[in-house]
């Protein structure tokens, strides 16, 4: 806490040396909300593309009194994947979609009933991690900030953002950011996202924290630039294992309409997922030429993870068959640690005529370890760690012209585990109204560590496997037209890894009475196709925003299960009131997806388990919202799933985890620029 206070005081002091803001009537809502044009190829390749954009001094506006006021376009935000943008104070329907814990559009996800819990992925490609080898525990990764999620800034005056959102039951959700330019070339930022939510069911409390601090810099001649950040993240969840008797939830008769009266599988289980990361990305241009540039780029990442699953009593209700099977002891304590180092170096040459060519080399080192010794049923020792040292070589080509771009990169391991990653993208602007993006990816992916090795105090959850790489051939295309925005994905998957339940006994509600989970590999081919269409219709002050996604899977067995149709439709009204002092937006959002075999959640693995016993879906979800904007402050009032009491209690995330009941929320987002 002392460190944070000192840092905030330092930021406040440094802020006085920056551009002074005196024009309180400056309109910040006139910024063009269209897509930002891509920077040139060197800036996209180099570690920080701040140098390729207008500097703060070029964007100052001098008033009659001699003071200076910076427009909103000077408050720049840079993201490794999304490119350049600005602080956005516009209130539109997209902000409503991002009014959630993740602060992003969650179309394709279905949140669990309590804030801070995991999400069911209706779209299987929503969570896409880009590490050479992934740890696993993927259900815990939705709220984890990866290095690609960190933004960098360049601002003429100190800028801050406060985000508040009420939660389910007692608690709150707060996200605070402060950024300041110490000079025109050097920026620093600090941010923290905290959330604590009690939930409505027994043993459902969540408490998450994501701290981030970083900086960016480029020299005046723009030949050297860097960006770096450090994150500390802690994701805590009480785990109740789901509803024990789903019939009580579906009836919701007294007293079971009070969710704390419904029995759950466990009343004293918890998980904690922690992460520490330090990241540095720097580049240097050797020569001074503007038309033919030679540069070197270096990226370094160190990341540490730990995951704990704790349980006071493995069988708290003395079931004849414990839910997760037999255990070595009645008290469960599973802990795994993981660290990884990654160093990448790129040498590049760029010509303004023919584009950028680069060669790269990388070294990856990791260790996944348990502090225990386990023997299997054949009295064979299961190793308690896995270690990898991988050397990769690769290359890139980038061409960036006014109306078309091309970007190809390739990476192949030459020492250590075998892996391959080929990514080719092309974009063309046919004219001002039509654009086409095409991307192809070929990937041979090393299995997640939790598929390869797992140890637990539960006897069934111990294994060591040598699985083959998963293979993905993916083709993506996006077509933007004045009538509709279309995007599609075709994916060919071979040797897919998954978790499945080996239990065979079901209860009267057709739910499995146990979760006896093991990893498996599907040797056959899976064909996945998705098509998504988005279109907004406007009439005067009314608008109807529509997003529909169609998915189809061709496979011999039910391994990759998805709903065939996902839709979101929002009817809303927007207008200024009180002499245009307040902008108002109100409407209703309808969400729906068809029935399918939704994966079950497993807290021991922190992941989802394939099942083909119970289908969920085919229930409507209506949300009402009333949003308002006053200057740079935005206020959100949401009534989520307000139809829950009169359309039936058949709404589930998984076969045993109900979706949320009616929930009323208040949210505030406020930007400060001085």
XYZ file of C-alpha atoms in Angstrom:
674
model
C 0.000 0.000 0.000
C 2.871 2.428 0.841
C 4.427 1.654 -2.514
C 1.190 2.474 -4.331
C 0.746 5.765 -2.444
C 4.318 6.828 -3.194
C 3.903 5.940 -6.843
C 0.648 7.908 -7.129
C 2.263 10.940 -5.451
C 5.171 10.733 -7.894
C 2.772 10.613 -10.839
C 0.877 13.642 -9.528
C 4.085 15.666 -9.131
C 5.373 14.800 -12.579
C 2.030 15.672 -14.118
C 2.506 19.409 -13.442
C 5.291 19.506 -16.016
C 2.943 18.457 -18.805
C 0.491 20.219 -21.062
C -1.955 22.323 -19.065
C -5.664 21.747 -19.654
C -7.856 24.814 -19.262
C -10.643 24.451 -21.814
C -13.346 22.663 -19.810
C -15.773 22.829 -22.731
C -13.577 20.885 -25.112
C -15.756 18.297 -26.853
C -14.206 14.850 -26.439
C -16.914 12.920 -28.220
C -16.087 13.969 -31.768
C -13.233 11.549 -32.285
C -13.538 9.268 -35.262
C -14.519 5.859 -33.909
C -13.525 4.003 -37.068
C -10.657 1.571 -37.335
C -7.198 2.996 -36.866
C -5.052 2.784 -39.969
C -2.089 0.421 -39.542
C 1.303 1.930 -38.926
C 4.156 1.303 -41.336
C 5.843 -2.071 -41.287
C 8.935 -1.061 -39.301
C 6.834 0.419 -36.520
C 4.617 -2.673 -36.375
C 7.692 -4.864 -36.180
C 9.686 -2.760 -33.738
C 9.053 -2.911 -30.022
C 6.978 0.258 -29.726
C 5.061 2.004 -32.501
C 4.776 5.254 -30.559
C 7.627 6.663 -32.591
C 5.723 6.211 -35.826
C 2.871 8.477 -34.730
C 2.505 12.195 -34.205
C 4.216 13.397 -31.068
C 2.433 15.278 -28.350
C 3.898 18.606 -29.399
C 2.412 18.304 -32.881
C -1.082 17.846 -31.465
C -1.228 20.828 -29.116
C -3.877 23.475 -29.666
C -2.956 26.978 -28.498
C -5.748 29.075 -27.005
C -6.041 32.861 -27.088
C -4.794 33.105 -23.520
C -1.623 31.312 -24.489
C -2.479 28.098 -22.659
C -2.493 24.789 -24.470
C -5.236 22.205 -24.704
C -4.675 18.731 -26.103
C -7.434 17.041 -28.136
C -8.598 13.536 -27.334
C -6.685 12.241 -30.374
C -3.456 12.997 -28.488
C -4.281 10.515 -25.711
C -2.968 7.416 -27.411
C -3.287 3.764 -26.497
C -1.126 1.023 -28.019
C -1.778 -2.701 -27.927
C 0.350 -5.449 -29.438
C -2.617 -7.117 -31.153
C -5.122 -4.294 -31.641
C -2.685 -1.604 -32.758
C -3.152 2.094 -32.053
C -6.261 3.793 -30.688
C -7.171 6.579 -28.263
C -8.892 6.923 -24.917
C -12.501 6.360 -25.848
C -15.169 8.347 -24.009
C -17.968 7.690 -26.500
C -21.056 5.933 -25.158
C -22.386 3.404 -27.647
C -23.812 -0.102 -27.627
C -20.307 -1.594 -27.747
C -19.630 -0.104 -24.315
C -22.750 -1.842 -23.051
C -21.442 -5.179 -24.338
C -18.142 -4.585 -22.513
C -19.814 -3.663 -19.210
C -18.621 -6.822 -17.463
C -15.783 -8.092 -15.316
C -13.530 -8.819 -18.312
C -14.268 -5.383 -19.827
C -14.573 -6.839 -23.304
C -17.347 -8.023 -25.588
C -18.177 -11.528 -24.361
C -20.234 -12.681 -27.344
C -19.394 -16.388 -27.538
C -18.984 -16.728 -23.758
C -21.481 -17.611 -21.033
C -20.485 -16.387 -17.585
C -21.052 -18.502 -14.488
C -23.554 -17.254 -11.922
C -21.042 -15.341 -9.790
C -18.674 -12.606 -10.919
C -15.046 -13.682 -11.048
C -15.855 -17.292 -11.864
C -14.984 -18.878 -15.174
C -16.841 -18.797 -18.491
C -18.336 -21.489 -20.679
C -16.908 -21.035 -24.186
C -19.785 -21.227 -26.668
C -17.217 -20.194 -29.285
C -14.310 -22.675 -28.900
C -11.766 -20.212 -30.325
C -12.524 -17.372 -27.899
C -9.654 -18.189 -25.516
C -6.511 -18.344 -27.628
C -3.246 -18.466 -25.675
C -0.048 -17.802 -27.618
C 2.657 -19.381 -25.470
C 5.028 -21.970 -26.916
C 3.766 -24.438 -24.293
C 0.702 -23.634 -22.220
C 0.440 -24.505 -18.564
C -3.191 -25.652 -18.654
C -5.813 -24.671 -16.040
C -7.548 -22.913 -18.921
C -10.757 -22.213 -16.998
C -8.731 -19.890 -14.756
C -7.255 -17.926 -17.671
C -10.247 -15.846 -18.774
C -9.598 -13.142 -16.173
C -5.804 -13.489 -16.337
C -4.039 -10.655 -18.176
C -1.596 -12.064 -20.729
C 1.184 -9.917 -22.141
C -0.907 -9.229 -25.252
C -3.635 -7.756 -23.012
C -1.415 -4.995 -21.607
C -1.842 -1.526 -23.110
C 0.823 1.182 -23.391
C 0.185 4.900 -23.552
C 1.388 8.292 -24.770
C -0.486 11.232 -23.257
C 0.001 15.029 -23.165
C -1.417 15.360 -19.625
C -1.844 12.810 -16.836
C -4.774 10.562 -17.728
C -6.687 8.198 -15.504
C -9.665 5.896 -15.736
C -11.880 4.583 -12.950
C -14.237 1.682 -13.513
C -16.717 0.443 -10.919
C -19.279 -2.313 -11.187
C -21.499 -3.898 -8.567
C -21.325 -7.668 -8.172
C -23.458 -10.616 -7.093
C -24.160 -10.246 -3.390
C -21.662 -8.478 -1.157
C -18.537 -7.049 -2.752
C -17.446 -4.800 -5.585
C -15.439 -4.667 -8.806
C -12.987 -1.786 -9.359
C -10.459 -1.156 -12.124
C -8.203 1.913 -11.830
C -5.573 3.177 -14.276
C -3.174 6.136 -14.125
C -0.724 7.044 -16.880
C 1.614 10.026 -17.302
C 4.280 11.125 -19.759
C 7.395 12.150 -17.841
C 8.723 13.520 -21.135
C 7.474 13.484 -24.697
C 9.272 10.174 -25.236
C 8.817 8.416 -21.877
C 5.496 7.198 -20.466
C 4.712 5.272 -17.295
C 1.480 3.676 -16.149
C 0.071 1.818 -13.165
C -3.212 -0.043 -12.866
C -5.087 -2.404 -10.603
C -8.245 -4.440 -11.112
C -9.792 -5.873 -7.973
C -12.960 -7.858 -7.517
C -14.670 -9.541 -4.597
C -18.092 -11.138 -4.920
C -19.995 -13.292 -2.457
C -22.338 -15.013 -4.918
C -25.751 -16.506 -4.169
C -24.890 -20.175 -3.652
C -23.031 -21.795 -0.770
C -19.219 -21.661 -1.016
C -19.091 -19.462 -4.115
C -17.064 -16.422 -3.070
C -14.492 -15.020 -5.491
C -11.638 -12.587 -4.840
C -9.392 -11.611 -7.734
C -6.634 -9.031 -8.181
C -4.684 -7.976 -11.281
C -1.872 -5.442 -10.723
C 0.088 -4.017 -13.640
C 2.834 -1.422 -13.921
C 4.921 -0.510 -16.949
C 6.507 2.081 -19.190
C 7.498 2.850 -22.768
C 10.165 5.043 -24.330
C 11.627 6.091 -27.663
C 14.613 8.338 -28.384
C 14.215 11.666 -30.158
C 15.711 10.247 -33.334
C 13.286 7.297 -32.957
C 16.018 4.722 -33.516
C 15.752 3.068 -30.090
C 12.488 2.233 -28.333
C 11.261 -0.092 -25.627
C 8.206 -1.111 -23.659
C 8.057 -3.155 -20.470
C 5.627 -4.201 -17.785
C 5.337 -6.219 -14.584
C 2.147 -7.945 -13.462
C 1.073 -9.602 -10.212
C -2.163 -11.563 -10.445
C -4.145 -13.563 -7.898
C -7.362 -15.402 -8.807
C -9.186 -16.965 -5.855
C -12.402 -18.998 -6.048
C -14.415 -20.953 -3.542
C -15.416 -24.137 -5.375
C -18.737 -25.822 -4.590
C -18.675 -28.405 -7.403
C -22.130 -27.417 -8.660
C -25.660 -28.182 -7.512
C -26.125 -31.607 -5.918
C -29.809 -32.013 -6.909
C -30.689 -29.987 -10.008
C -34.397 -30.777 -9.582
C -34.496 -28.405 -6.602
C -33.084 -25.603 -8.729
C -35.485 -26.276 -11.601
C -38.510 -26.184 -9.301
C -37.220 -23.209 -7.256
C -40.033 -23.733 -4.766
C -39.708 -22.343 -1.256
C -37.155 -22.351 0.288
C -34.986 -23.232 -2.737
C -35.698 -19.937 -4.487
C -33.130 -18.694 -1.971
C -30.058 -20.221 -3.576
C -28.113 -20.637 -0.343
C -30.675 -23.290 0.635
C -29.730 -25.547 -2.287
C -27.166 -28.183 -1.397
C -23.929 -28.133 -3.369
C -21.282 -30.816 -3.789
C -18.725 -29.153 -1.477
C -18.947 -26.493 1.205
C -15.226 -26.018 1.956
C -13.192 -26.233 -1.268
C -11.127 -23.448 -2.791
C -8.626 -22.730 -5.541
C -5.981 -20.047 -5.930
C -4.221 -19.305 -9.220
C -1.316 -16.850 -9.000
C 0.969 -15.368 -11.606
C 3.973 -13.044 -11.818
C 5.330 -11.752 -15.117
C 8.067 -9.369 -16.202
C 8.265 -8.421 -19.867
C 10.683 -6.333 -21.943
C 10.455 -5.533 -25.647
C 13.138 -3.319 -27.202
C 14.409 -2.490 -30.677
C 17.215 -0.485 -32.259
C 17.625 0.809 -35.808
C 21.257 0.575 -36.948
C 21.222 3.158 -39.728
C 19.622 6.576 -40.247
C 18.002 5.876 -43.606
C 14.252 6.412 -43.861
C 13.731 4.330 -46.996
C 15.978 1.358 -46.170
C 16.106 0.502 -42.479
C 18.026 -2.205 -40.634
C 17.048 -2.993 -37.062
C 17.234 -5.552 -34.278
C 14.473 -6.434 -31.829
C 14.732 -8.293 -28.524
C 11.860 -9.649 -26.420
C 12.255 -11.160 -22.965
C 9.534 -12.769 -20.846
C 9.729 -14.348 -17.417
C 6.517 -15.776 -16.000
C 5.760 -17.740 -12.853
C 2.489 -19.527 -12.051
C 1.190 -21.529 -9.136
C -2.131 -23.313 -8.748
C -3.597 -24.682 -5.512
C -6.678 -26.765 -4.861
C -7.601 -27.198 -1.190
C -10.389 -29.123 0.471
C -10.971 -29.646 4.187
C -13.036 -32.788 3.652
C -12.958 -34.945 0.513
C -16.407 -36.359 1.293
C -18.255 -33.786 3.446
C -21.691 -35.402 3.083
C -20.479 -39.012 3.474
C -21.625 -40.101 0.029
C -21.235 -43.778 -0.759
C -19.128 -42.727 -3.744
C -17.034 -39.564 -3.195
C -17.560 -37.088 -6.037
C -13.917 -37.092 -7.168
C -13.260 -40.694 -6.134
C -11.029 -42.062 -3.411
C -8.172 -40.032 -1.942
C -4.876 -40.613 -0.146
C -6.108 -38.466 2.741
C -9.358 -36.862 3.801
C -7.823 -33.388 3.578
C -6.813 -32.361 0.046
C -3.944 -30.044 -0.831
C -2.793 -30.034 -4.477
C -0.182 -27.515 -5.588
C 1.789 -27.153 -8.803
C 4.358 -24.524 -9.798
C 5.435 -23.463 -13.248
C 7.943 -20.977 -14.595
C 9.063 -20.059 -18.084
C 11.797 -17.916 -19.633
C 11.519 -16.801 -23.219
C 14.077 -14.845 -25.256
C 13.501 -13.862 -28.885
C 15.804 -11.902 -31.185
C 14.848 -10.604 -34.643
C 17.018 -9.036 -37.339
C 15.060 -7.069 -39.914
C 15.571 -5.076 -43.087
C 12.842 -2.827 -44.399
C 12.501 -1.238 -47.799
C 9.778 1.318 -48.412
C 9.183 -0.344 -51.780
C 9.273 -4.084 -51.169
C 8.479 -4.366 -47.445
C 10.150 -5.832 -44.390
C 12.140 -9.071 -44.156
C 13.173 -10.542 -40.809
C 14.873 -13.619 -39.422
C 14.387 -14.678 -35.816
C 15.798 -16.999 -33.185
C 14.277 -17.860 -29.836
C 15.042 -19.801 -26.682
C 12.317 -21.125 -24.384
C 12.950 -22.691 -20.980
C 10.253 -23.971 -18.629
C 9.684 -26.211 -15.622
C 6.394 -27.670 -14.376
C 6.769 -29.259 -10.937
C 5.023 -30.812 -7.932
C 6.495 -31.219 -4.457
C 5.408 -34.832 -4.012
C 6.140 -38.410 -5.079
C 3.295 -40.573 -6.424
C 3.211 -44.233 -7.513
C 0.520 -45.497 -9.871
C -1.538 -48.701 -9.520
C 1.336 -50.694 -11.084
C 3.749 -49.314 -8.466
C 5.467 -47.208 -11.124
C 6.756 -43.824 -10.001
C 5.054 -40.854 -11.616
C 7.613 -38.067 -12.196
C 7.000 -34.885 -10.262
C 8.295 -32.416 -12.853
C 8.618 -31.739 -16.569
C 11.316 -29.523 -18.026
C 11.738 -28.152 -21.530
C 14.501 -26.323 -23.388
C 13.426 -25.350 -26.889
C 15.309 -23.402 -29.564
C 13.329 -21.987 -32.471
C 14.198 -20.367 -35.785
C 11.858 -18.389 -37.971
C 11.251 -15.578 -40.374
C 8.782 -12.842 -41.246
C 7.699 -10.753 -44.191
C 5.511 -7.647 -43.873
C 4.185 -5.458 -46.663
C 2.032 -2.479 -45.731
C 0.586 -0.312 -48.473
C -2.273 2.151 -48.507
C -4.981 -0.271 -49.668
C -3.486 -3.673 -48.913
C -1.250 -5.415 -46.396
C 0.468 -8.774 -46.134
C 2.038 -10.368 -43.072
C 3.676 -13.805 -43.023
C 5.634 -15.301 -40.135
C 6.997 -18.769 -39.499
C 8.502 -20.447 -36.438
C 9.981 -23.946 -36.170
C 11.780 -25.621 -33.293
C 15.247 -27.001 -34.052
C 16.212 -28.182 -30.550
C 13.854 -29.737 -28.021
C 10.152 -30.425 -28.493
C 8.838 -30.347 -32.034
C 6.567 -27.398 -32.793
C 5.538 -25.487 -35.892
C 3.677 -22.232 -36.369
C 2.954 -20.666 -39.756
C 0.756 -17.588 -39.899
C -0.137 -15.740 -43.109
C -2.459 -12.721 -43.274
C -3.584 -10.444 -46.082
C -5.938 -7.464 -46.122
C -7.299 -5.391 -48.961
C -9.480 -2.298 -49.029
C -11.467 -2.702 -52.226
C -12.814 0.838 -51.815
C -14.005 3.067 -48.981
C -16.953 0.734 -48.283
C -15.569 -2.766 -48.850
C -12.706 -4.574 -47.166
C -11.493 -8.173 -47.060
C -9.175 -9.862 -44.532
C -7.894 -13.430 -44.960
C -5.714 -15.398 -42.557
C -4.289 -18.923 -42.613
C -2.562 -20.638 -39.694
C -0.791 -23.986 -39.563
C 0.076 -25.039 -36.036
C 1.623 -28.106 -34.446
C 1.002 -27.428 -30.764
C 2.772 -29.043 -27.809
C 0.206 -30.461 -25.332
C -0.640 -28.401 -22.252
C 1.351 -29.529 -19.232
C -1.770 -30.635 -17.338
C -2.448 -33.157 -20.111
C 1.076 -34.519 -19.815
C 1.497 -34.665 -16.043
C -0.829 -34.308 -13.090
C -0.605 -35.150 -9.397
C -3.319 -34.940 -6.760
C -4.331 -36.266 -3.357
C -7.232 -37.827 -5.263
C -5.985 -41.185 -6.500
C -7.775 -40.992 -9.855
C -6.128 -37.673 -10.759
C -2.565 -38.872 -11.227
C -1.043 -39.477 -14.642
C 1.964 -39.080 -16.890
C 1.449 -39.249 -20.664
C 3.481 -38.676 -23.786
C 0.818 -37.357 -26.140
C 1.424 -36.315 -29.733
C 1.190 -32.671 -30.768
C -2.215 -31.238 -31.609
C -2.442 -30.109 -35.243
C -4.553 -27.156 -36.372
C -5.166 -25.913 -39.899
C -7.233 -22.730 -39.630
C -8.610 -20.411 -42.301
C -10.250 -17.135 -41.245
C -11.911 -14.571 -43.480
C -13.681 -11.279 -42.770
C -15.694 -9.250 -45.275
C -16.842 -5.737 -44.403
C -19.609 -4.218 -46.531
C -22.164 -1.413 -46.053
C -24.886 -4.056 -45.598
C -23.300 -6.590 -43.274
C -20.013 -7.593 -41.660
C -19.294 -11.271 -42.288
C -16.590 -13.428 -40.740
C -15.948 -17.122 -41.021
C -13.601 -19.797 -39.701
C -12.834 -23.230 -41.060
C -10.638 -25.400 -38.873
C -9.207 -28.862 -39.418
C -8.106 -30.412 -36.101
C -6.093 -33.613 -35.670
C -4.980 -35.341 -32.459
C -7.126 -33.100 -30.274
C -6.574 -33.439 -26.531
C -9.458 -33.304 -24.088
C -10.577 -34.377 -20.623
C -13.419 -36.867 -20.215
C -15.313 -38.406 -17.317
C -14.829 -42.161 -16.873
C -17.714 -42.445 -14.381
C -20.749 -44.432 -15.554
C -23.346 -43.929 -12.813
C -25.962 -41.180 -13.190
C -28.594 -39.925 -10.756
C -32.331 -39.415 -11.239
C -31.634 -36.108 -13.028
C -29.322 -37.836 -15.530
C -26.225 -36.156 -14.048
C -23.071 -38.117 -13.294
C -22.720 -38.939 -9.613
C -18.923 -38.681 -9.861
C -16.199 -36.920 -11.811
C -13.453 -39.459 -12.499
C -11.533 -37.527 -15.118
C -8.592 -38.525 -17.303
C -6.952 -36.926 -20.370
C -7.403 -38.489 -23.798
C -6.320 -37.854 -27.362
C -8.694 -38.100 -30.300
C -6.830 -39.603 -33.235
C -9.439 -38.790 -35.874
C -10.046 -35.562 -37.771
C -12.444 -32.873 -36.533
C -13.874 -30.359 -39.009
C -15.138 -27.104 -37.490
C -16.954 -24.331 -39.380
C -18.330 -21.044 -38.072
C -19.950 -18.077 -39.816
C -20.762 -14.844 -37.982
C -22.810 -11.930 -39.292
C -23.189 -8.505 -37.698
C -25.512 -5.709 -38.811
C -27.033 -2.680 -37.121
C -30.208 -1.083 -38.442
C -30.892 2.536 -37.503
C -34.046 4.613 -37.757
C -33.882 8.104 -36.335
C -33.028 7.660 -32.642
C -33.717 3.931 -32.614
C -31.322 1.130 -33.506
C -31.392 -2.649 -33.739
C -27.977 -4.283 -33.411
C -27.750 -7.946 -34.460
C -24.985 -10.529 -34.168
C -25.635 -14.120 -35.219
C -23.152 -16.996 -35.268
C -23.660 -20.385 -36.916
C -21.378 -23.313 -36.016
C -21.095 -26.814 -37.426
C -18.794 -29.671 -36.392
C -18.200 -32.845 -38.396
C -16.683 -35.621 -36.261
C -17.204 -39.318 -35.614
C -17.500 -38.829 -31.841
C -18.783 -35.947 -29.710
C -15.445 -34.413 -28.749
C -15.748 -30.768 -29.816
C -19.254 -29.748 -28.765
C -20.686 -26.328 -29.630
C -24.165 -24.805 -29.980
C -25.237 -24.601 -33.594
C -26.635 -21.066 -33.290
C -25.674 -18.155 -31.017
C -27.507 -14.865 -31.331
C -27.514 -11.459 -29.663
C -30.031 -8.794 -30.617
C -30.259 -5.360 -29.023
C -33.049 -2.839 -29.542
C -32.140 0.536 -28.069
C -32.905 4.249 -28.087
C -30.330 7.072 -27.922
C -30.767 10.819 -27.488
C -29.474 13.922 -25.751
C -31.531 15.389 -22.896
C -31.307 18.419 -20.565
C -30.092 20.785 -23.298
C -27.618 18.161 -24.476
C -25.918 18.057 -21.088
C -26.621 14.327 -20.823
C -26.538 11.594 -23.454
C -28.991 8.780 -22.738
C -29.097 5.249 -24.116
C -31.618 2.604 -23.084
C -32.753 -0.700 -24.509
C -33.137 -4.460 -24.220
C -30.662 -7.168 -25.238
C -31.732 -10.698 -26.148
C -29.204 -13.551 -25.924
C -29.835 -17.137 -26.964
C -28.030 -20.320 -27.985
C -29.308 -23.707 -29.088
C -29.016 -26.861 -26.985
C -25.762 -28.781 -27.011
C -23.596 -31.041 -24.844
C -21.916 -28.314 -22.798
C -18.618 -29.223 -21.148
C -18.633 -29.777 -17.390
C -16.386 -27.729 -15.106
C -13.768 -29.481 -12.964
C -12.163 -27.402 -10.164
C -9.267 -29.822 -9.554
C -8.035 -29.435 -13.125
C -9.204 -25.846 -13.492
C -10.538 -26.906 -16.866
C -13.588 -28.257 -18.663
C -14.516 -31.897 -19.230
C -16.224 -33.254 -22.352
C -19.582 -34.945 -21.653
C -22.422 -36.267 -23.832
C -24.991 -37.008 -21.149
C -26.905 -33.729 -20.682
C -27.651 -30.920 -23.125
C -27.991 -27.318 -21.960
C -29.243 -24.252 -23.792
C -32.436 -23.220 -25.576
C -33.362 -20.661 -22.910
C -33.848 -16.910 -23.542
C -31.839 -14.273 -21.687
C -33.222 -10.713 -21.671
C -31.226 -7.817 -20.212
C -32.473 -4.255 -19.736
C -30.035 -1.347 -19.661
C -30.188 2.384 -19.013
C -26.902 4.170 -19.671
C -25.994 7.840 -19.466
C -22.964 9.994 -20.284
C -22.080 13.353 -18.734
C -18.837 14.788 -20.141
C -16.291 11.990 -19.558
C -18.360 10.054 -17.022
C -20.519 7.095 -18.032
C -23.174 5.517 -15.798
C -24.626 2.053 -16.399
C -27.755 0.529 -14.864
C -28.381 -3.064 -15.945
C -31.104 -5.541 -15.067
C -29.694 -8.869 -16.241
C -31.803 -11.911 -17.069
C -34.984 -10.155 -15.916
C -37.115 -12.880 -17.530
C -35.680 -15.650 -15.315
C -38.723 -15.947 -13.047
C -41.327 -16.341 -15.779
C -39.564 -18.362 -18.512
C -38.600 -21.374 -16.400
C -35.617 -22.403 -14.289
C -33.899 -24.450 -16.963
C -30.868 -22.226 -17.486
C -27.436 -23.785 -17.009
C -23.802 -23.069 -17.846
C -22.885 -26.726 -17.405
C -25.014 -29.745 -16.433
C -24.527 -28.895 -12.724
C -23.776 -25.140 -12.732
C -26.863 -22.892 -13.119
C -26.698 -19.619 -14.996
C -27.315 -16.423 -13.005
C -30.744 -15.366 -11.777
C -32.134 -11.847 -12.137
C -29.351 -9.430 -11.195
C -29.455 -5.625 -10.889
C -26.158 -3.824 -11.433
C -24.739 -0.330 -11.239
C -21.625 0.568 -13.190
C -19.521 3.717 -13.593
C -16.661 4.518 -15.969
C -14.956 7.879 -15.577
C -11.981 9.302 -17.473
C -9.866 12.186 -16.163
C -7.446 14.106 -18.373
C -5.796 16.585 -16.022
